[in-house]
GROMACS .gro file of C-alpha atoms in nm:
model
  243
    1MET     CA    1  -1.534  -3.116  -0.457
    2SER     CA    2  -1.534  -2.737  -0.433
    3LEU     CA    3  -1.256  -2.527  -0.578
    4ASP     CA    4  -1.003  -2.400  -0.325
    5ILE     CA    5  -0.878  -2.048  -0.398
    6LYS     CA    6  -0.555  -1.929  -0.241
    7ILE     CA    7  -0.429  -1.572  -0.235
    8CYS     CA    8  -0.056  -1.590  -0.167
    9GLY     CA    9   0.197  -1.327  -0.067
   10ILE     CA   10  -0.035  -1.143   0.171
   11SER     CA   11   0.154  -0.879   0.369
   12THR     CA   12  -0.096  -0.618   0.490
   13ALA     CA   13  -0.418  -0.618   0.690
   14GLU     CA   14  -0.599  -0.436   0.408
   15THR     CA   15  -0.522  -0.689   0.139
   16LEU     CA   16  -0.583  -0.977   0.377
   17GLU     CA   17  -0.928  -0.837   0.452
   18ALA     CA   18  -0.997  -0.806   0.079
   19ALA     CA   19  -0.910  -1.173   0.032
   20LEU     CA   20  -1.114  -1.286   0.331
   21GLY     CA   21  -1.410  -1.068   0.244
   22ALA     CA   22  -1.419  -1.201  -0.111
   23GLY     CA   23  -1.419  -1.561   0.011
   24ALA     CA   24  -1.063  -1.690  -0.022
   25ASP     CA   25  -1.023  -2.041   0.116
   26MET     CA   26  -0.651  -2.004   0.184
   27VAL     CA   27  -0.420  -1.711   0.246
   28GLY     CA   28  -0.046  -1.748   0.212
   29MET     CA   29   0.235  -1.563   0.378
   30VAL     CA   30   0.589  -1.577   0.241
   31PHE     CA   31   0.890  -1.634   0.466
   32PHE     CA   32   1.173  -1.587   0.216
   33ALA     CA   33   1.385  -1.275   0.255
   34PRO     CA   34   1.469  -1.221  -0.117
   35SER     CA   35   1.099  -1.200  -0.203
   36PRO     CA   36   0.919  -0.862  -0.212
   37ARG     CA   37   0.633  -1.048  -0.040
   38HIS     CA   38   0.841  -1.155   0.260
   39VAL     CA   39   0.688  -1.088   0.602
   40ASP     CA   40   0.860  -1.098   0.938
   41LEU     CA   41   0.727  -1.308   1.223
   42ALA     CA   42   0.566  -1.016   1.406
   43THR     CA   43   0.369  -0.907   1.098
   44ALA     CA   44   0.275  -1.265   1.012
   45THR     CA   45   0.149  -1.327   1.365
   46ARG     CA   46  -0.084  -1.026   1.344
   47LEU     CA   47  -0.211  -1.130   1.002
   48ALA     CA   48  -0.266  -1.486   1.118
   49ALA     CA   49  -0.479  -1.363   1.407
   50GLN     CA   50  -0.691  -1.167   1.159
   51ALA     CA   51  -0.737  -1.470   0.933
   52ARG     CA   52  -0.776  -1.748   1.187
   53GLY     CA   53  -1.106  -1.928   1.156
   54ARG     CA   54  -1.191  -1.744   0.832
   55ALA     CA   55  -0.946  -1.911   0.593
   56GLN     CA   56  -0.664  -2.162   0.608
   57ILE     CA   57  -0.332  -1.999   0.690
   58VAL     CA   58  -0.044  -2.121   0.474
   59ALA     CA   59   0.320  -2.050   0.554
   60LEU     CA   60   0.543  -2.057   0.246
   61THR     CA   61   0.912  -2.131   0.290
   62VAL     CA   62   1.199  -2.209   0.055
   63ASP     CA   63   1.444  -2.479   0.165
   64ALA     CA   64   1.396  -2.374   0.528
   65ASP     CA   65   1.576  -2.562   0.803
   66ASP     CA   66   1.402  -2.704   1.109
   67ALA     CA   67   1.491  -2.406   1.328
   68THR     CA   68   1.329  -2.163   1.084
   69LEU     CA   69   1.020  -2.379   1.050
   70THR     CA   70   0.993  -2.415   1.428
   71ALA     CA   71   1.000  -2.037   1.474
   72ILE     CA   72   0.726  -1.992   1.213
   73VAL     CA   73   0.506  -2.268   1.351
   74ASP     CA   74   0.539  -2.147   1.709
   75ALA     CA   75   0.466  -1.781   1.631
   76VAL     CA   76   0.219  -1.798   1.344
   77ARG     CA   77   0.047  -2.133   1.406
   78PRO     CA   78  -0.027  -2.194   1.037
   79ASP     CA   79  -0.274  -2.454   0.919
   80MET     CA   80  -0.042  -2.572   0.643
   81LEU     CA   81   0.323  -2.552   0.542
   82GLN     CA   82   0.405  -2.483   0.177
   83LEU     CA   83   0.751  -2.599   0.069
   84HIS     CA   84   0.851  -2.402  -0.239
   85GLY     CA   85   1.217  -2.490  -0.277
   86ARG     CA   86   1.417  -2.792  -0.383
   87GLU     CA   87   1.293  -3.011  -0.098
   88THR     CA   88   1.320  -3.383  -0.175
   89PRO     CA   89   1.036  -3.626  -0.108
   90ALA     CA   90   1.228  -3.742   0.200
   91ARG     CA   91   1.249  -3.385   0.330
   92VAL     CA   92   0.877  -3.332   0.268
   93ALA     CA   93   0.797  -3.646   0.465
   94ALA     CA   94   1.031  -3.542   0.746
   95VAL     CA   95   0.874  -3.193   0.777
   96ARG     CA   96   0.526  -3.340   0.781
   97ALA     CA   97   0.620  -3.589   1.054
   98ARG     CA   98   0.813  -3.340   1.268
   99PHE     CA   99   0.559  -3.060   1.271
  100GLY     CA  100   0.235  -3.254   1.246
  101LEU     CA  101   0.090  -3.016   0.988
  102PRO     CA  102  -0.037  -3.076   0.635
  103VAL     CA  103   0.229  -3.003   0.376
  104MET     CA  104   0.183  -2.864   0.026
  105LYS     CA  105   0.480  -2.915  -0.206
  106ALA     CA  106   0.531  -2.680  -0.500
  107LEU     CA  107   0.674  -2.831  -0.816
  108GLY     CA  108   0.787  -2.642  -1.125
  109ILE     CA  109   0.649  -2.755  -1.459
  110ALA     CA  110   0.794  -2.663  -1.798
  111THR     CA  111   0.785  -2.982  -2.004
  112ARG     CA  112   0.617  -3.321  -1.987
  113ASP     CA  113   0.937  -3.464  -1.838
  114ASP     CA  114   0.872  -3.263  -1.521
  115LEU     CA  115   0.561  -3.471  -1.453
  116ALA     CA  116   0.779  -3.772  -1.375
  117ALA     CA  117   0.851  -3.631  -1.027
  118LEU     CA  118   0.485  -3.607  -0.927
  119PRO     CA  119   0.426  -3.964  -0.798
  120ALA     CA  120   0.711  -3.947  -0.547
  121TYR     CA  121   0.586  -3.619  -0.403
  122GLU     CA  122   0.223  -3.723  -0.419
  123ALA     CA  123   0.309  -4.011  -0.188
  124VAL     CA  124   0.436  -3.784   0.091
  125ALA     CA  125   0.257  -3.447   0.052
  126ASP     CA  126  -0.102  -3.367   0.142
  127ARG     CA  127  -0.137  -3.143  -0.161
  128LEU     CA  128   0.071  -3.048  -0.462
  129LEU     CA  129   0.106  -2.704  -0.617
  130LEU     CA  130   0.196  -2.711  -0.985
  131ASP     CA  131   0.374  -2.389  -1.072
  132ALA     CA  132   0.567  -2.259  -1.371
  133LYS     CA  133   0.940  -2.309  -1.354
  134PRO     CA  134   1.100  -1.971  -1.292
  135PRO     CA  135   1.268  -1.803  -1.587
  136LYS     CA  136   1.642  -1.855  -1.624
  137GLY     CA  137   1.826  -1.631  -1.381
  138ALA     CA  138   1.520  -1.561  -1.167
  139VAL     CA  139   1.583  -1.511  -0.795
  140LEU     CA  140   1.239  -1.625  -0.684
  141PRO     CA  141   1.107  -1.982  -0.715
  142GLY     CA  142   0.752  -1.847  -0.759
  143GLY     CA  143   0.558  -1.525  -0.801
  144ASN     CA  144   0.723  -1.450  -1.132
  145GLY     CA  145   0.398  -1.403  -1.323
  146VAL     CA  146   0.482  -1.682  -1.567
  147ALA     CA  147   0.239  -1.949  -1.686
  148PHE     CA  148   0.335  -2.290  -1.818
  149ASP     CA  149   0.163  -2.493  -2.091
  150TRP     CA  150  -0.153  -2.600  -1.912
  151THR     CA  151  -0.228  -2.868  -2.171
  152LEU     CA  152   0.058  -3.068  -2.015
  153ILE     CA  153  -0.165  -3.144  -1.717
  154ALA     CA  154  -0.508  -3.132  -1.880
  155ASP     CA  155  -0.549  -3.509  -1.836
  156LEU     CA  156  -0.355  -3.540  -1.513
  157ASP     CA  157  -0.490  -3.809  -1.280
  158LEU     CA  158  -0.362  -3.766  -0.925
  159ALA     CA  159  -0.497  -3.914  -0.604
  160ALA     CA  160  -0.377  -3.611  -0.407
  161PRO     CA  161  -0.545  -3.274  -0.462
  162TYR     CA  162  -0.341  -3.020  -0.653
  163MET     CA  163  -0.349  -2.646  -0.705
  164LEU     CA  164  -0.261  -2.468  -1.027
  165SER     CA  165  -0.029  -2.167  -1.001
  166GLY     CA  166   0.196  -1.956  -1.218
  167GLY     CA  167   0.083  -1.661  -1.425
  168LEU     CA  168  -0.281  -1.673  -1.317
  169ASP     CA  169  -0.477  -1.347  -1.305
  170PRO     CA  170  -0.840  -1.231  -1.328
  171ASP     CA  171  -0.823  -1.243  -1.709
  172ASN     CA  172  -0.714  -1.606  -1.753
  173VAL     CA  173  -0.822  -1.797  -1.443
  174ALA     CA  174  -1.159  -1.896  -1.594
  175GLN     CA  175  -0.984  -2.045  -1.896
  176ALA     CA  176  -0.746  -2.237  -1.669
  177ILE     CA  177  -1.028  -2.379  -1.458
  178ALA     CA  178  -1.228  -2.484  -1.764
  179LEU     CA  179  -0.928  -2.659  -1.919
  180ILE     CA  180  -0.760  -2.818  -1.618
  181HIS     CA  181  -1.036  -2.867  -1.358
  182PRO     CA  182  -0.784  -2.840  -1.072
  183SER     CA  183  -0.885  -2.884  -0.710
  184GLY     CA  184  -0.755  -2.534  -0.644
  185VAL     CA  185  -0.594  -2.223  -0.790
  186ASP     CA  186  -0.322  -2.008  -0.637
  187VAL     CA  187  -0.240  -1.649  -0.729
  188SER     CA  188   0.019  -1.400  -0.612
  189SER     CA  189   0.170  -1.157  -0.866
  190GLY     CA  190  -0.146  -1.173  -1.078
  191VAL     CA  191  -0.336  -0.969  -0.819
  192GLU     CA  192  -0.065  -0.707  -0.758
  193ARG     CA  193  -0.029  -0.350  -0.877
  194GLU     CA  194   0.350  -0.384  -0.844
  195PRO     CA  195   0.577  -0.659  -0.708
  196GLY     CA  196   0.480  -0.732  -0.350
  197ILE     CA  197   0.192  -0.482  -0.340
  198LYS     CA  198  -0.147  -0.651  -0.364
  199ASP     CA  199  -0.442  -0.472  -0.525
  200PRO     CA  200  -0.769  -0.532  -0.336
  201SER     CA  201  -0.976  -0.479  -0.652
  202ARG     CA  202  -0.776  -0.742  -0.840
  203ILE     CA  203  -0.807  -0.985  -0.549
  204GLU     CA  204  -1.183  -0.942  -0.551
  205ALA     CA  205  -1.198  -0.976  -0.930
  206PHE     CA  206  -0.991  -1.294  -0.925
  207LEU     CA  207  -1.215  -1.456  -0.667
  208ARG     CA  208  -1.532  -1.347  -0.846
  209VAL     CA  209  -1.419  -1.483  -1.183
  210ALA     CA  210  -1.286  -1.807  -1.036
  211ARG     CA  211  -1.611  -1.873  -0.848
  212ALA     CA  212  -1.812  -1.805  -1.162
  213ALA     CA  213  -1.595  -2.049  -1.358
  214GLU     CA  214  -1.640  -2.308  -1.085
  215ALA     CA  215  -2.019  -2.265  -1.099
  216GLU     CA  216  -2.019  -2.289  -1.478
  217GLY     CA  217  -1.815  -2.609  -1.461
  218ARG     CA  218  -2.064  -2.763  -1.220
  219ALA     CA  219  -2.357  -2.659  -1.436
  220ARG     CA  220  -2.191  -2.805  -1.744
  221ALA     CA  221  -2.127  -3.132  -1.562
  222ALA     CA  222  -2.488  -3.146  -1.445
  223ARG     CA  223  -2.615  -3.091  -1.798
  224SER     CA  224  -2.403  -3.378  -1.926
  225GLU     CA  225  -2.524  -3.625  -1.664
  226PRO     CA  226  -2.822  -3.847  -1.748
  227THR     CA  227  -3.136  -3.740  -1.563
  228GLY     CA  228  -3.278  -4.087  -1.520
  229PRO     CA  229  -3.233  -4.452  -1.608
  230THR     CA  230  -3.157  -4.522  -1.971
  231PRO     CA  231  -3.465  -4.673  -2.131
  232THR     CA  232  -3.420  -5.029  -2.248
  233GLN     CA  233  -3.513  -5.126  -2.601
  234PRO     CA  234  -3.779  -5.393  -2.632
  235SER     CA  235  -3.650  -5.733  -2.737
  236PRO     CA  236  -3.737  -5.830  -3.089
  237ALA     CA  237  -4.030  -6.069  -3.116
  238ARG     CA  238  -3.920  -6.429  -3.135
  239GLU     CA  239  -4.001  -6.596  -3.461
  240THR     CA  240  -4.169  -6.935  -3.435
  241SER     CA  241  -4.136  -7.216  -3.680
  242PRO     CA  242  -4.447  -7.311  -3.870
  243SER     CA  243  -4.616  -7.612  -3.716
   0.00000   0.00000   0.00000
């Protein structure tokens, strides 16, 4: 399975083109007014038209009601909805059924105890996004540039694909991929020059490094696989009794 790379918090045509040109699989737009990455429907609609057919379009919301989600779906026509708030498994299932779109549920991880919630969400979401829990007092549920202890999920065995997020940047994404082997990585603040302002050069660097780490992981796996059938050892000669 190839690594999915998502650039989230896209808000301008220039940075979107940088992500698309560098080969992003997913581009995310944030619909959450307190965030510096928030986009209005008119801007999001233009960006979606630019991205359509070139990458999956992900609409990120935080505890949005059905009316808000309907407005986003009708105007932007995203390929996936990302629920980044306190949505329960029942709410995730209801959104998925109502809108007929794949749903990615973000879950904050800080300690091993937080992993207990994964099975319930895995049962109703198409994909999980494992993010760092926001620092105490933070306004935003994500995009805080904080990483969690990746060793907590190093041996994670999930049936649903999951993306790693939280504190990733061009300097540490290779390490994360080598340790975790996630099905995808998601970055937002790690490719910004200031909050909400993406840096095209950092976007390109992130994608380049992540793809190189993916290729190295495949090469390592290939080297560890046997190249042919394991030779069988000859059976010891049977001793016969003297006649």
